[in-house]
Amino acid sequence: MQKPVETVGEAAGRGMVLRIECACGKTEYFLACDIVKVWGRNRRLDGRGFRCQRCKPPTVTITALDLDRDRIPRGRVMRLKREGATGAVDWAPERFRG
């Protein structure tokens, strides 16, 4: 039995997807390997760093989910498109792929 995931780097090492849910009901999925590029490997999964455009202040819950490559779910995942020199990050939705 594996120990629970505590950092973004552990989730990326296991090939996980992060489900980020806001108290207002908005839910997005991100690949942990993309989040590592923005946050770094040692960032804890506590919800800080995510902002909801609908509500202020956001109450965010992050859940690490295993991605079964044999049974790719339907839906979309937000992927990192580019990270600018000024620190601006662009995300774009994509379909889940194996």
PDB file of C-alpha atoms in Angstrom:
ATOM      1  CA  MET A   1       0.000   0.000   0.000  1.00  0.00           C
ATOM      2  CA  GLN A   2       1.399   3.376  -0.995  1.00  0.00           C
ATOM      3  CA  LYS A   3       1.496   6.294   1.391  1.00  0.00           C
ATOM      4  CA  PRO A   4      -0.816   9.261   0.713  1.00  0.00           C
ATOM      5  CA  VAL A   5       0.391  11.994  -1.615  1.00  0.00           C
ATOM      6  CA  GLU A   6       1.447  15.155   0.222  1.00  0.00           C
ATOM      7  CA  THR A   7       3.325  17.213  -2.377  1.00  0.00           C
ATOM      8  CA  VAL A   8       2.902  18.097  -6.027  1.00  0.00           C
ATOM      9  CA  GLY A   9       6.182  16.333  -6.833  1.00  0.00           C
ATOM     10  CA  GLU A  10       4.933  13.039  -5.394  1.00  0.00           C
ATOM     11  CA  ALA A  11       1.749  13.314  -7.460  1.00  0.00           C
ATOM     12  CA  ALA A  12       3.756  14.054 -10.617  1.00  0.00           C
ATOM     13  CA  GLY A  13       6.047  11.097  -9.939  1.00  0.00           C
ATOM     14  CA  ARG A  14       3.036   8.793  -9.815  1.00  0.00           C
ATOM     15  CA  GLY A  15       1.467  10.318 -12.969  1.00  0.00           C
ATOM     16  CA  MET A  16      -1.587  11.668 -11.157  1.00  0.00           C
ATOM     17  CA  VAL A  17      -4.260  14.186 -12.045  1.00  0.00           C
ATOM     18  CA  LEU A  18      -5.162  16.939  -9.571  1.00  0.00           C
ATOM     19  CA  ARG A  19      -8.855  17.745  -9.145  1.00  0.00           C
ATOM     20  CA  ILE A  20      -9.258  21.297  -7.876  1.00  0.00           C
ATOM     21  CA  GLU A  21     -12.687  22.159  -6.500  1.00  0.00           C
ATOM     22  CA  CYS A  22     -13.865  25.534  -5.282  1.00  0.00           C
ATOM     23  CA  ALA A  23     -16.645  26.078  -2.734  1.00  0.00           C
ATOM     24  CA  CYS A  24     -18.746  27.725  -5.472  1.00  0.00           C
ATOM     25  CA  GLY A  25     -18.878  24.414  -7.371  1.00  0.00           C
ATOM     26  CA  LYS A  26     -16.298  25.052 -10.084  1.00  0.00           C
ATOM     27  CA  THR A  27     -14.092  22.000 -10.721  1.00  0.00           C
ATOM     28  CA  GLU A  28     -11.014  21.732 -12.940  1.00  0.00           C
ATOM     29  CA  TYR A  29      -8.532  18.935 -13.592  1.00  0.00           C
ATOM     30  CA  PHE A  30      -4.779  19.520 -14.029  1.00  0.00           C
ATOM     31  CA  LEU A  31      -1.938  17.127 -14.758  1.00  0.00           C
ATOM     32  CA  ALA A  32       0.423  17.108 -11.791  1.00  0.00           C
ATOM     33  CA  CYS A  33       3.446  17.246 -14.138  1.00  0.00           C
ATOM     34  CA  ASP A  34       2.218  20.624 -15.453  1.00  0.00           C
ATOM     35  CA  ILE A  35       1.651  21.988 -11.938  1.00  0.00           C
ATOM     36  CA  VAL A  36       5.250  21.027 -11.026  1.00  0.00           C
ATOM     37  CA  LYS A  37       6.506  23.294 -13.809  1.00  0.00           C
ATOM     38  CA  VAL A  38       4.679  26.256 -12.256  1.00  0.00           C
ATOM     39  CA  TRP A  39       4.908  25.581  -8.505  1.00  0.00           C
ATOM     40  CA  GLY A  40       7.926  23.300  -8.094  1.00  0.00           C
ATOM     41  CA  ARG A  41       8.164  19.787  -6.631  1.00  0.00           C
ATOM     42  CA  ASN A  42       8.001  20.579  -2.917  1.00  0.00           C
ATOM     43  CA  ARG A  43       4.707  22.499  -2.840  1.00  0.00           C
ATOM     44  CA  ARG A  44       2.130  20.890  -0.551  1.00  0.00           C
ATOM     45  CA  LEU A  45      -1.389  20.041  -1.737  1.00  0.00           C
ATOM     46  CA  ASP A  46      -3.164  22.491   0.549  1.00  0.00           C
ATOM     47  CA  GLY A  47      -5.019  24.685  -1.956  1.00  0.00           C
ATOM     48  CA  ARG A  48      -2.960  27.837  -1.649  1.00  0.00           C
ATOM     49  CA  GLY A  49      -1.970  29.369  -4.964  1.00  0.00           C
ATOM     50  CA  PHE A  50      -5.218  28.719  -6.804  1.00  0.00           C
ATOM     51  CA  ARG A  51      -7.709  31.504  -7.375  1.00  0.00           C
ATOM     52  CA  CYS A  52     -11.310  31.183  -8.430  1.00  0.00           C
ATOM     53  CA  GLN A  53     -12.604  33.844 -10.803  1.00  0.00           C
ATOM     54  CA  ARG A  54     -16.130  33.554  -9.408  1.00  0.00           C
ATOM     55  CA  CYS A  55     -15.663  33.930  -5.649  1.00  0.00           C
ATOM     56  CA  LYS A  56     -13.461  35.877  -3.274  1.00  0.00           C
ATOM     57  CA  PRO A  57     -11.741  34.520  -1.191  1.00  0.00           C
ATOM     58  CA  PRO A  58     -11.637  31.076  -2.768  1.00  0.00           C
ATOM     59  CA  THR A  59     -12.013  27.980  -0.631  1.00  0.00           C
ATOM     60  CA  VAL A  60     -10.168  25.382  -2.686  1.00  0.00           C
ATOM     61  CA  THR A  61      -9.826  21.625  -2.136  1.00  0.00           C
ATOM     62  CA  ILE A  62      -7.180  19.665  -4.050  1.00  0.00           C
ATOM     63  CA  THR A  63      -7.509  15.907  -4.548  1.00  0.00           C
ATOM     64  CA  ALA A  64      -4.841  13.747  -6.217  1.00  0.00           C
ATOM     65  CA  LEU A  65      -6.389  11.090  -8.478  1.00  0.00           C
ATOM     66  CA  ASP A  66      -4.704   8.114 -10.109  1.00  0.00           C
ATOM     67  CA  LEU A  67      -5.050   8.160 -13.879  1.00  0.00           C
ATOM     68  CA  ASP A  68      -5.664   4.684 -15.252  1.00  0.00           C
ATOM     69  CA  ARG A  69      -4.058   4.732 -18.711  1.00  0.00           C
ATOM     70  CA  ASP A  70      -6.204   1.776 -19.819  1.00  0.00           C
ATOM     71  CA  ARG A  71      -9.447   3.572 -19.021  1.00  0.00           C
ATOM     72  CA  ILE A  72      -9.006   7.226 -19.880  1.00  0.00           C
ATOM     73  CA  PRO A  73     -12.006   9.208 -18.581  1.00  0.00           C
ATOM     74  CA  ARG A  74     -14.085  11.443 -20.787  1.00  0.00           C
ATOM     75  CA  GLY A  75     -13.752  15.119 -20.141  1.00  0.00           C
ATOM     76  CA  ARG A  76     -11.019  17.685 -20.214  1.00  0.00           C
ATOM     77  CA  VAL A  77      -7.868  18.562 -18.399  1.00  0.00           C
ATOM     78  CA  MET A  78      -6.204  21.971 -18.226  1.00  0.00           C
ATOM     79  CA  ARG A  79      -2.718  21.896 -19.774  1.00  0.00           C
ATOM     80  CA  LEU A  80       0.112  24.381 -19.435  1.00  0.00           C
ATOM     81  CA  LYS A  81       0.598  26.131 -22.770  1.00  0.00           C
ATOM     82  CA  ARG A  82       3.333  28.591 -21.892  1.00  0.00           C
ATOM     83  CA  GLU A  83       4.923  30.364 -19.020  1.00  0.00           C
ATOM     84  CA  GLY A  84       5.979  33.896 -19.843  1.00  0.00           C
ATOM     85  CA  ALA A  85       9.113  35.694 -18.703  1.00  0.00           C
ATOM     86  CA  THR A  86       6.990  37.927 -16.477  1.00  0.00           C
ATOM     87  CA  GLY A  87       5.530  34.929 -14.641  1.00  0.00           C
ATOM     88  CA  ALA A  88       2.226  34.897 -16.536  1.00  0.00           C
ATOM     89  CA  VAL A  89       0.913  31.361 -17.051  1.00  0.00           C
ATOM     90  CA  ASP A  90      -1.491  30.334 -19.837  1.00  0.00           C
ATOM     91  CA  TRP A  91      -3.700  27.278 -19.405  1.00  0.00           C
ATOM     92  CA  ALA A  92      -5.802  25.693 -22.141  1.00  0.00           C
ATOM     93  CA  PRO A  93      -8.331  22.831 -21.961  1.00  0.00           C
ATOM     94  CA  GLU A  94      -7.528  19.558 -23.716  1.00  0.00           C
ATOM     95  CA  ARG A  95      -9.228  16.185 -23.877  1.00  0.00           C
ATOM     96  CA  PHE A  96      -7.827  13.462 -21.621  1.00  0.00           C
ATOM     97  CA  ARG A  97      -5.343  11.293 -23.545  1.00  0.00           C
ATOM     98  CA  GLY A  98      -3.255   8.279 -22.721  1.00  0.00           C
TER      99      GLY A  98
END
